[in-house]
JSON list of C-alpha atoms in Angstrom, two decimals:
[
{"chain": "F", "resi": 1, "resn": "UNK", "atom": "CA", "xyz": [0.00, 0.00, 0.00]},
{"chain": "F", "resi": 2, "resn": "UNK", "atom": "CA", "xyz": [1.44, 3.34, -1.06]},
{"chain": "F", "resi": 3, "resn": "UNK", "atom": "CA", "xyz": [1.05, 6.39, 1.18]},
{"chain": "F", "resi": 4, "resn": "UNK", "atom": "CA", "xyz": [1.97, 10.03, 0.76]},
{"chain": "F", "resi": 5, "resn": "UNK", "atom": "CA", "xyz": [2.36, 11.93, 4.02]},
{"chain": "F", "resi": 6, "resn": "UNK", "atom": "CA", "xyz": [2.64, 15.71, 3.99]},
{"chain": "F", "resi": 7, "resn": "UNK", "atom": "CA", "xyz": [3.96, 18.06, 6.65]},
{"chain": "F", "resi": 8, "resn": "UNK", "atom": "CA", "xyz": [4.92, 21.69, 7.05]},
{"chain": "F", "resi": 9, "resn": "UNK", "atom": "CA", "xyz": [1.72, 23.66, 6.63]},
{"chain": "F", "resi": 10, "resn": "UNK", "atom": "CA", "xyz": [0.54, 26.33, 9.02]},
{"chain": "F", "resi": 11, "resn": "UNK", "atom": "CA", "xyz": [-0.20, 30.00, 9.57]},
{"chain": "F", "resi": 12, "resn": "UNK", "atom": "CA", "xyz": [2.26, 32.59, 8.33]},
{"chain": "F", "resi": 13, "resn": "UNK", "atom": "CA", "xyz": [2.22, 36.35, 7.85]},
{"chain": "F", "resi": 14, "resn": "UNK", "atom": "CA", "xyz": [2.37, 37.89, 4.38]},
{"chain": "F", "resi": 15, "resn": "UNK", "atom": "CA", "xyz": [5.95, 37.94, 3.15]},
{"chain": "F", "resi": 16, "resn": "UNK", "atom": "CA", "xyz": [6.85, 34.93, 5.25]},
{"chain": "F", "resi": 17, "resn": "UNK", "atom": "CA", "xyz": [8.05, 31.47, 4.28]},
{"chain": "F", "resi": 18, "resn": "UNK", "atom": "CA", "xyz": [7.00, 27.88, 4.73]},
{"chain": "F", "resi": 19, "resn": "UNK", "atom": "CA", "xyz": [8.48, 24.59, 3.57]},
{"chain": "F", "resi": 20, "resn": "UNK", "atom": "CA", "xyz": [6.21, 21.68, 2.75]},
{"chain": "F", "resi": 21, "resn": "UNK", "atom": "CA", "xyz": [7.44, 18.09, 2.68]},
{"chain": "F", "resi": 22, "resn": "UNK", "atom": "CA", "xyz": [5.82, 14.97, 1.29]},
{"chain": "F", "resi": 23, "resn": "UNK", "atom": "CA", "xyz": [7.24, 11.49, 1.83]},
{"chain": "F", "resi": 24, "resn": "UNK", "atom": "CA", "xyz": [6.09, 8.45, -0.11]},
{"chain": "F", "resi": 25, "resn": "UNK", "atom": "CA", "xyz": [6.18, 5.09, 1.64]},
{"chain": "F", "resi": 26, "resn": "UNK", "atom": "CA", "xyz": [5.02, 1.52, 1.16]},
{"chain": "F", "resi": 27, "resn": "UNK", "atom": "CA", "xyz": [5.41, -0.66, -1.89]},
{"chain": "F", "resi": 28, "resn": "UNK", "atom": "CA", "xyz": [7.34, 1.51, -4.35]},
{"chain": "F", "resi": 29, "resn": "UNK", "atom": "CA", "xyz": [9.20, 0.31, -7.41]},
{"chain": "F", "resi": 30, "resn": "UNK", "atom": "CA", "xyz": [9.62, 3.71, -9.02]},
{"chain": "F", "resi": 31, "resn": "UNK", "atom": "CA", "xyz": [8.34, 7.27, -8.81]},
{"chain": "F", "resi": 32, "resn": "UNK", "atom": "CA", "xyz": [8.03, 9.37, -11.92]},
{"chain": "F", "resi": 33, "resn": "UNK", "atom": "CA", "xyz": [6.72, 12.92, -11.65]},
{"chain": "F", "resi": 34, "resn": "UNK", "atom": "CA", "xyz": [5.92, 14.49, -8.27]},
{"chain": "F", "resi": 35, "resn": "UNK", "atom": "CA", "xyz": [4.08, 17.70, -7.64]},
{"chain": "F", "resi": 36, "resn": "UNK", "atom": "CA", "xyz": [2.07, 20.00, -5.46]},
{"chain": "F", "resi": 37, "resn": "UNK", "atom": "CA", "xyz": [-1.51, 21.10, -6.06]},
{"chain": "F", "resi": 38, "resn": "UNK", "atom": "CA", "xyz": [-3.62, 23.52, -4.07]},
{"chain": "F", "resi": 39, "resn": "UNK", "atom": "CA", "xyz": [-7.30, 24.19, -3.60]},
{"chain": "F", "resi": 40, "resn": "UNK", "atom": "CA", "xyz": [-8.70, 27.38, -2.12]},
{"chain": "F", "resi": 41, "resn": "UNK", "atom": "CA", "xyz": [-12.30, 27.62, -0.87]},
{"chain": "F", "resi": 42, "resn": "UNK", "atom": "CA", "xyz": [-14.70, 27.85, -3.78]},
{"chain": "F", "resi": 43, "resn": "UNK", "atom": "CA", "xyz": [-11.99, 27.27, -6.37]},
{"chain": "F", "resi": 44, "resn": "UNK", "atom": "CA", "xyz": [-10.82, 24.34, -8.44]},
{"chain": "F", "resi": 45, "resn": "UNK", "atom": "CA", "xyz": [-7.70, 22.43, -7.53]},
{"chain": "F", "resi": 46, "resn": "UNK", "atom": "CA", "xyz": [-4.72, 23.76, -9.48]},
{"chain": "F", "resi": 47, "resn": "UNK", "atom": "CA", "xyz": [-1.23, 22.52, -10.16]},
{"chain": "F", "resi": 48, "resn": "UNK", "atom": "CA", "xyz": [1.30, 24.70, -8.32]},
{"chain": "F", "resi": 49, "resn": "UNK", "atom": "CA", "xyz": [4.56, 23.00, -9.27]},
{"chain": "F", "resi": 50, "resn": "UNK", "atom": "CA", "xyz": [5.85, 19.71, -10.58]},
{"chain": "F", "resi": 51, "resn": "UNK", "atom": "CA", "xyz": [9.21, 17.99, -10.92]},
{"chain": "F", "resi": 52, "resn": "UNK", "atom": "CA", "xyz": [10.32, 15.01, -12.97]},
{"chain": "F", "resi": 53, "resn": "UNK", "atom": "CA", "xyz": [12.59, 12.28, -11.69]},
{"chain": "F", "resi": 54, "resn": "UNK", "atom": "CA", "xyz": [15.42, 13.96, -13.55]},
{"chain": "F", "resi": 55, "resn": "UNK", "atom": "CA", "xyz": [14.77, 17.31, -11.89]},
{"chain": "F", "resi": 56, "resn": "UNK", "atom": "CA", "xyz": [12.96, 19.28, -14.58]},
{"chain": "F", "resi": 57, "resn": "UNK", "atom": "CA", "xyz": [10.49, 21.68, -12.97]},
{"chain": "F", "resi": 58, "resn": "UNK", "atom": "CA", "xyz": [7.31, 23.48, -13.92]},
{"chain": "F", "resi": 59, "resn": "UNK", "atom": "CA", "xyz": [5.45, 26.24, -12.05]},
{"chain": "F", "resi": 60, "resn": "UNK", "atom": "CA", "xyz": [2.14, 28.02, -12.33]},
{"chain": "F", "resi": 61, "resn": "UNK", "atom": "CA", "xyz": [2.78, 31.66, -13.28]},
{"chain": "F", "resi": 62, "resn": "UNK", "atom": "CA", "xyz": [1.47, 33.05, -9.98]},
{"chain": "F", "resi": 63, "resn": "UNK", "atom": "CA", "xyz": [4.26, 31.38, -7.94]},
{"chain": "F", "resi": 64, "resn": "UNK", "atom": "CA", "xyz": [7.22, 31.71, -10.29]},
{"chain": "F", "resi": 65, "resn": "UNK", "atom": "CA", "xyz": [10.16, 33.33, -8.52]},
{"chain": "F", "resi": 66, "resn": "UNK", "atom": "CA", "xyz": [8.63, 32.71, -5.08]},
{"chain": "F", "resi": 67, "resn": "UNK", "atom": "CA", "xyz": [8.21, 28.93, -4.80]},
{"chain": "F", "resi": 68, "resn": "UNK", "atom": "CA", "xyz": [10.83, 26.24, -5.39]},
{"chain": "F", "resi": 69, "resn": "UNK", "atom": "CA", "xyz": [10.08, 22.55, -5.80]},
{"chain": "F", "resi": 70, "resn": "UNK", "atom": "CA", "xyz": [12.76, 19.93, -5.19]},
{"chain": "F", "resi": 71, "resn": "UNK", "atom": "CA", "xyz": [12.98, 16.21, -4.50]},
{"chain": "F", "resi": 72, "resn": "UNK", "atom": "CA", "xyz": [15.21, 13.65, -2.87]},
{"chain": "F", "resi": 73, "resn": "UNK", "atom": "CA", "xyz": [14.88, 10.46, -4.88]},
{"chain": "F", "resi": 74, "resn": "UNK", "atom": "CA", "xyz": [16.73, 8.40, -2.27]},
{"chain": "F", "resi": 75, "resn": "UNK", "atom": "CA", "xyz": [14.13, 9.41, 0.34]},
{"chain": "F", "resi": 76, "resn": "UNK", "atom": "CA", "xyz": [11.11, 9.34, -2.01]},
{"chain": "F", "resi": 77, "resn": "UNK", "atom": "CA", "xyz": [10.38, 12.86, -0.82]},
{"chain": "F", "resi": 78, "resn": "UNK", "atom": "CA", "xyz": [9.31, 16.06, -2.54]},
{"chain": "F", "resi": 79, "resn": "UNK", "atom": "CA", "xyz": [9.56, 19.55, -1.05]},
{"chain": "F", "resi": 80, "resn": "UNK", "atom": "CA", "xyz": [7.98, 22.90, -1.75]},
{"chain": "F", "resi": 81, "resn": "UNK", "atom": "CA", "xyz": [9.82, 25.96, -0.45]},
{"chain": "F", "resi": 82, "resn": "UNK", "atom": "CA", "xyz": [7.40, 28.87, -0.39]},
{"chain": "F", "resi": 83, "resn": "UNK", "atom": "CA", "xyz": [8.81, 32.36, 0.05]},
{"chain": "F", "resi": 84, "resn": "UNK", "atom": "CA", "xyz": [7.25, 35.83, -0.14]},
{"chain": "F", "resi": 85, "resn": "UNK", "atom": "CA", "xyz": [3.88, 34.31, 0.67]},
{"chain": "F", "resi": 86, "resn": "UNK", "atom": "CA", "xyz": [0.73, 36.24, -0.17]},
{"chain": "F", "resi": 87, "resn": "UNK", "atom": "CA", "xyz": [-2.81, 35.97, 1.21]},
{"chain": "F", "resi": 88, "resn": "UNK", "atom": "CA", "xyz": [-3.90, 34.55, -2.15]},
{"chain": "F", "resi": 89, "resn": "UNK", "atom": "CA", "xyz": [-1.60, 31.57, -1.54]},
{"chain": "F", "resi": 90, "resn": "UNK", "atom": "CA", "xyz": [-3.97, 30.46, 1.22]},
{"chain": "F", "resi": 91, "resn": "UNK", "atom": "CA", "xyz": [-5.26, 26.99, 0.35]},
{"chain": "F", "resi": 92, "resn": "UNK", "atom": "CA", "xyz": [-5.05, 23.32, 1.17]},
{"chain": "F", "resi": 93, "resn": "UNK", "atom": "CA", "xyz": [-1.91, 21.97, -0.50]},
{"chain": "F", "resi": 94, "resn": "UNK", "atom": "CA", "xyz": [-1.87, 18.40, -1.80]},
{"chain": "F", "resi": 95, "resn": "UNK", "atom": "CA", "xyz": [1.11, 16.30, -2.72]},
{"chain": "F", "resi": 96, "resn": "UNK", "atom": "CA", "xyz": [0.85, 14.15, -5.85]},
{"chain": "F", "resi": 97, "resn": "UNK", "atom": "CA", "xyz": [3.10, 11.46, -7.25]},
{"chain": "F", "resi": 98, "resn": "UNK", "atom": "CA", "xyz": [2.97, 9.03, -10.16]},
{"chain": "F", "resi": 99, "resn": "UNK", "atom": "CA", "xyz": [4.10, 5.77, -8.59]},
{"chain": "F", "resi": 100, "resn": "UNK", "atom": "CA", "xyz": [4.70, 2.29, -9.91]},
{"chain": "F", "resi": 101, "resn": "UNK", "atom": "CA", "xyz": [4.25, -0.04, -6.90]},
{"chain": "F", "resi": 102, "resn": "UNK", "atom": "CA", "xyz": [6.00, -3.08, -8.42]},
{"chain": "F", "resi": 103, "resn": "UNK", "atom": "CA", "xyz": [7.75, -3.89, -11.68]},
{"chain": "F", "resi": 104, "resn": "UNK", "atom": "CA", "xyz": [4.71, -5.94, -12.68]},
{"chain": "F", "resi": 105, "resn": "UNK", "atom": "CA", "xyz": [2.19, -3.13, -12.32]},
{"chain": "F", "resi": 106, "resn": "UNK", "atom": "CA", "xyz": [1.44, 0.01, -14.24]},
{"chain": "F", "resi": 107, "resn": "UNK", "atom": "CA", "xyz": [1.86, 3.31, -12.45]},
{"chain": "F", "resi": 108, "resn": "UNK", "atom": "CA", "xyz": [-0.92, 5.39, -10.97]},
{"chain": "F", "resi": 109, "resn": "UNK", "atom": "CA", "xyz": [-1.50, 8.78, -9.38]},
{"chain": "F", "resi": 110, "resn": "UNK", "atom": "CA", "xyz": [-1.35, 8.92, -5.59]},
{"chain": "F", "resi": 111, "resn": "UNK", "atom": "CA", "xyz": [-2.37, 11.82, -3.35]},
{"chain": "F", "resi": 112, "resn": "UNK", "atom": "CA", "xyz": [-1.53, 13.05, 0.11]},
{"chain": "F", "resi": 113, "resn": "UNK", "atom": "CA", "xyz": [-4.18, 14.00, 2.64]},
{"chain": "F", "resi": 114, "resn": "UNK", "atom": "CA", "xyz": [-3.60, 17.73, 2.25]},
{"chain": "F", "resi": 115, "resn": "UNK", "atom": "CA", "xyz": [-2.06, 20.34, 4.52]},
{"chain": "F", "resi": 116, "resn": "UNK", "atom": "CA", "xyz": [-3.52, 23.78, 5.24]},
{"chain": "F", "resi": 117, "resn": "UNK", "atom": "CA", "xyz": [-1.48, 26.87, 4.43]},
{"chain": "F", "resi": 118, "resn": "UNK", "atom": "CA", "xyz": [-2.91, 30.15, 5.68]},
{"chain": "F", "resi": 119, "resn": "UNK", "atom": "CA", "xyz": [-1.29, 33.49, 4.90]},
{"chain": "F", "resi": 120, "resn": "UNK", "atom": "CA", "xyz": [-2.73, 36.23, 7.06]},
{"chain": "F", "resi": 121, "resn": "UNK", "atom": "CA", "xyz": [-1.70, 39.09, 9.29]}
]
């Protein structure tokens, strides 16, 4: 059974920083892309940032220059460093990973439980 466990959310003032972590555990043969999504109240879930196994990254325009995604393949972990946070970054952040549990199975998308990030003074 594959699990994604997130940590690092919380309340921060505008201009502050937070670092989210997401560790994958369980039966894992390989992990391809990993990423972070967010969903604010009344809005659709959106992709914030993604990273391939080789380290290529992609960001939504609204976070470019402020957020940095990285991963540690040896630890099956993905991180999201969030700097210069704005109130509009307030949302539940979800970790996502495309994981192949065994060499005999196709891969599938897995999701974390979500962690709340609130940016407010």
